[in-house]
PDB file of C-alpha atoms in Angstrom:
ATOM      1  CA  MET A 262       0.000   0.000   0.000  1.00 76.00           C
ATOM      2  CA  SER A 263       1.019   3.553  -0.658  1.00 93.00           C
ATOM      3  CA  LEU A 264       0.106   6.820   0.980  1.00 96.00           C
ATOM      4  CA  SER A 265      -1.718   9.386  -1.153  1.00 97.00           C
ATOM      5  CA  ALA A 266      -1.900  13.169  -0.778  1.00 98.00           C
ATOM      6  CA  ASP A 267      -5.238  14.464  -1.994  1.00 98.00           C
ATOM      7  CA  VAL A 268      -7.210  17.694  -1.961  1.00 98.00           C
ATOM      8  CA  PHE A 269     -10.592  17.803  -0.283  1.00 98.00           C
ATOM      9  CA  MET A 270     -13.360  20.349  -0.201  1.00 98.00           C
ATOM     10  CA  VAL A 271     -15.938  20.713   2.536  1.00 93.00           C
ATOM     11  CA  GLY A 272     -19.439  21.382   1.268  1.00 91.00           C
ATOM     12  CA  ALA A 273     -22.034  23.629   2.880  1.00 90.00           C
ATOM     13  CA  ASP A 274     -23.572  20.482   4.358  1.00 93.00           C
ATOM     14  CA  GLY A 275     -20.238  19.596   6.011  1.00 89.00           C
ATOM     15  CA  LYS A 276     -19.599  16.621   3.744  1.00 93.00           C
ATOM     16  CA  TRP A 277     -16.166  16.042   2.288  1.00 92.00           C
ATOM     17  CA  ASP A 278     -15.473  15.711  -1.398  1.00 96.00           C
ATOM     18  CA  VAL A 279     -12.029  14.438  -2.409  1.00 97.00           C
ATOM     19  CA  LEU A 280     -11.040  16.002  -5.715  1.00 98.00           C
ATOM     20  CA  ASP A 281      -9.682  13.974  -8.609  1.00 97.00           C
ATOM     21  CA  VAL A 282      -5.947  14.143  -9.157  1.00 98.00           C
ATOM     22  CA  PRO A 283      -5.245  16.118 -12.335  1.00 97.00           C
ATOM     23  CA  PRO A 284      -3.850  14.173 -15.306  1.00 97.00           C
ATOM     24  CA  GLY A 285      -0.072  13.890 -15.235  1.00 97.00           C
ATOM     25  CA  VAL A 286       0.116  14.642 -11.491  1.00 98.00           C
ATOM     26  CA  SER A 287       1.190  12.140  -8.845  1.00 98.00           C
ATOM     27  CA  ASP A 288      -0.465  11.933  -5.455  1.00 98.00           C
ATOM     28  CA  LEU A 289       2.051   9.441  -4.037  1.00 98.00           C
ATOM     29  CA  ALA A 290       3.172  10.450  -0.549  1.00 97.00           C
ATOM     30  CA  GLY A 291       5.285   7.438   0.386  1.00 95.00           C
ATOM     31  CA  PHE A 292       5.072   3.844   1.427  1.00 93.00           C
ATOM     32  CA  GLU A 293       2.533   2.805   4.054  1.00 94.00           C
ATOM     33  CA  SER A 294       5.436   2.076   6.421  1.00 91.00           C
ATOM     34  CA  TRP A 295       6.541   5.716   6.131  1.00 93.00           C
ATOM     35  CA  ARG A 296       3.693   6.696   8.486  1.00 94.00           C
ATOM     36  CA  ARG A 297       6.020   5.580  11.274  1.00 92.00           C
ATOM     37  CA  THR A 298       9.510   5.310   9.797  1.00 91.00           C
ATOM     38  CA  VAL A 299       9.618   8.680   8.022  1.00 94.00           C
ATOM     39  CA  TRP A 300       6.742  11.137   8.558  1.00 95.00           C
ATOM     40  CA  GLY A 301       6.249  10.122  12.198  1.00 94.00           C
ATOM     41  CA  SER A 302       9.940   9.623  12.937  1.00 94.00           C
ATOM     42  CA  PRO A 303      11.819  11.379  15.717  1.00 94.00           C
ATOM     43  CA  ALA A 304      13.931  13.108  13.028  1.00 94.00           C
ATOM     44  CA  VAL A 305      10.871  14.729  11.449  1.00 96.00           C
ATOM     45  CA  ARG A 306       9.404  15.611  14.841  1.00 96.00           C
ATOM     46  CA  SER A 307      12.719  17.140  15.949  1.00 96.00           C
ATOM     47  CA  LEU A 308      12.453  19.654  13.107  1.00 97.00           C
ATOM     48  CA  GLY A 309       9.180  20.874  14.609  1.00 96.00           C
ATOM     49  CA  ALA A 310       6.828  19.037  12.246  1.00 97.00           C
ATOM     50  CA  ARG A 311       3.323  18.732  13.631  1.00 96.00           C
ATOM     51  CA  PHE A 312       1.196  17.861  10.599  1.00 97.00           C
ATOM     52  CA  LEU A 313       3.023  14.940   8.972  1.00 97.00           C
ATOM     53  CA  PRO A 314       3.511  13.082  12.271  1.00 96.00           C
ATOM     54  CA  ARG A 315      -0.307  12.863  12.384  1.00 94.00           C
ATOM     55  CA  LEU A 316       0.101  10.126   9.795  1.00 93.00           C
ATOM     56  CA  LEU A 317       0.194   7.588  12.559  1.00 86.00           C
ATOM     57  CA  ASP A 318      -3.510   7.878  11.696  1.00 83.00           C
ATOM     58  CA  ASP A 319      -4.666  10.023   8.771  1.00 79.00           C
ATOM     59  CA  CYS A 320      -3.224  13.477   8.285  1.00 93.00           C
ATOM     60  CA  ARG A 321      -6.013  15.963   7.624  1.00 96.00           C
ATOM     61  CA  VAL A 322      -4.977  19.537   7.020  1.00 98.00           C
ATOM     62  CA  GLN A 323      -7.900  21.940   7.207  1.00 96.00           C
ATOM     63  CA  PRO A 324      -8.108  24.739   4.626  1.00 97.00           C
ATOM     64  CA  ARG A 325      -7.051  27.354   7.197  1.00 97.00           C
ATOM     65  CA  GLU A 326      -3.908  25.273   7.987  1.00 98.00           C
ATOM     66  CA  VAL A 327      -2.649  24.733   4.417  1.00 98.00           C
ATOM     67  CA  GLY A 328      -0.154  27.631   4.586  1.00 98.00           C
ATOM     68  CA  GLU A 329       1.468  26.303   7.774  1.00 98.00           C
ATOM     69  CA  PHE A 330       1.450  22.800   6.338  1.00 98.00           C
ATOM     70  CA  THR A 331       3.247  24.000   3.209  1.00 98.00           C
ATOM     71  CA  GLU A 332       5.892  25.713   5.356  1.00 98.00           C
ATOM     72  CA  GLU A 333       6.419  22.456   7.267  1.00 98.00           C
ATOM     73  CA  CYS A 334       6.877  20.508   4.029  1.00 98.00           C
ATOM     74  CA  LEU A 335       9.353  23.082   2.705  1.00 98.00           C
ATOM     75  CA  LEU A 336      11.304  22.887   5.976  1.00 98.00           C
ATOM     76  CA  LEU A 337      11.540  19.115   5.639  1.00 97.00           C
ATOM     77  CA  ARG A 338      12.550  19.542   1.986  1.00 96.00           C
ATOM     78  CA  ASP A 339      15.458  21.712   3.172  1.00 97.00           C
ATOM     79  CA  HIS A 340      16.573  18.976   5.600  1.00 96.00           C
ATOM     80  CA  LEU A 341      16.226  15.844   3.446  1.00 93.00           C
ATOM     81  CA  GLY A 342      19.758  14.675   4.138  1.00 92.00           C
ATOM     82  CA  THR A 343      19.314  14.921   7.892  1.00 92.00           C
ATOM     83  CA  VAL A 344      15.970  13.110   7.789  1.00 93.00           C
ATOM     84  CA  ALA A 345      17.273  10.384   5.461  1.00 91.00           C
ATOM     85  CA  ARG A 346      20.344   9.752   7.591  1.00 91.00           C
ATOM     86  CA  ALA A 347      18.276   9.508  10.779  1.00 90.00           C
ATOM     87  CA  VAL A 348      15.675   7.245   9.149  1.00 87.00           C
ATOM     88  CA  LEU A 349      18.351   4.852   7.886  1.00 87.00           C
ATOM     89  CA  GLU A 350      20.104   4.792  11.259  1.00 87.00           C
ATOM     90  CA  ALA A 351      16.859   4.141  13.117  1.00 83.00           C
ATOM     91  CA  ASP A 352      15.289   1.639  10.741  1.00 65.00           C
ATOM     92  CA  GLY A 353      17.507  -0.441   8.511  1.00 56.00           C
ATOM     93  CA  SER A 354      14.385  -1.817   6.810  1.00 52.00           C
ATOM     94  CA  ALA A 355      13.505   1.501   5.145  1.00 47.00           C
ATOM     95  CA  PRO A 356      12.199   0.880   1.590  1.00 50.00           C
ATOM     96  CA  SER A 357      15.219   2.550   0.023  1.00 47.00           C
ATOM     97  CA  THR A 358      18.284   1.300   1.813  1.00 56.00           C
ATOM     98  CA  THR A 359      20.964   3.616   0.484  1.00 71.00           C
ATOM     99  CA  TYR A 360      21.635   7.092   1.699  1.00 73.00           C
ATOM    100  CA  GLU A 361      21.941   8.295  -1.890  1.00 78.00           C
ATOM    101  CA  ALA A 362      18.496   7.013  -2.916  1.00 84.00           C
ATOM    102  CA  LEU A 363      16.419   7.894   0.138  1.00 86.00           C
ATOM    103  CA  PRO A 364      16.689  11.713  -0.084  1.00 90.00           C
ATOM    104  CA  LEU A 365      15.623  11.524  -3.731  1.00 92.00           C
ATOM    105  CA  GLY A 366      12.577   9.417  -2.870  1.00 92.00           C
ATOM    106  CA  LEU A 367      11.689  11.620   0.090  1.00 94.00           C
ATOM    107  CA  GLY A 368      12.062  14.730  -2.064  1.00 96.00           C
ATOM    108  CA  GLN A 369       9.797  13.366  -4.789  1.00 97.00           C
ATOM    109  CA  ARG A 370       7.099  12.483  -2.260  1.00 97.00           C
ATOM    110  CA  LEU A 371       7.400  15.868  -0.542  1.00 97.00           C
ATOM    111  CA  ASP A 372       7.088  17.577  -3.934  1.00 98.00           C
ATOM    112  CA  ASN A 373       3.837  15.656  -4.509  1.00 98.00           C
ATOM    113  CA  ILE A 374       2.559  16.715  -1.085  1.00 98.00           C
ATOM    114  CA  ILE A 375       3.563  20.342  -1.676  1.00 98.00           C
ATOM    115  CA  ASP A 376       1.771  20.250  -5.027  1.00 98.00           C
ATOM    116  CA  ALA A 377      -1.383  18.943  -3.324  1.00 98.00           C
ATOM    117  CA  ALA A 378      -1.116  21.823  -0.825  1.00 98.00           C
ATOM    118  CA  ARG A 379      -0.787  24.309  -3.697  1.00 98.00           C
ATOM    119  CA  ARG A 380      -3.875  22.878  -5.404  1.00 98.00           C
ATOM    120  CA  ALA A 381      -5.761  22.933  -2.097  1.00 98.00           C
ATOM    121  CA  ARG A 382      -4.842  26.571  -1.499  1.00 98.00           C
ATOM    122  CA  GLU A 383      -5.978  27.522  -5.015  1.00 98.00           C
ATOM    123  CA  ALA A 384      -9.292  25.684  -4.578  1.00 97.00           C
ATOM    124  CA  GLY A 385      -9.898  26.826  -0.994  1.00 97.00           C
ATOM    125  CA  GLY A 386      -9.718  23.230   0.241  1.00 98.00           C
ATOM    126  CA  GLY A 387      -7.646  21.103   2.545  1.00 98.00           C
ATOM    127  CA  VAL A 388      -5.181  18.229   2.186  1.00 98.00           C
ATOM    128  CA  ILE A 389      -5.597  14.680   3.337  1.00 98.00           C
ATOM    129  CA  ILE A 390      -2.801  12.129   3.339  1.00 97.00           C
ATOM    130  CA  TRP A 391      -4.080   8.606   3.780  1.00 94.00           C
TER     131      TRP A 391
END
């Protein structure tokens, strides 16, 4: 299983509507195991992340929080090497087992998440990673 980063809208009736992913866009946010080994890791938490560690369940970012969420993702993007090193030291069973490959994979998934946040901001919606 893989994690997906999607945009949702909340209707006037309070019901959620998850928007379709545009053609040519990826919503991949990592492996299922990354809930714990990456996004919920001590390394990510130590950088001050508070949204992505919610992935121990589902990470729901309300429309009013999308700006802060984007800042968190950009902060993690700036510290990919630190996160990758800590993840590999803590969990030798990480999906990508080389230090060279893991930052690339993390960066690609963060770019997908950041893109979902951009689309959410433009639409006035939120982001869910599940």
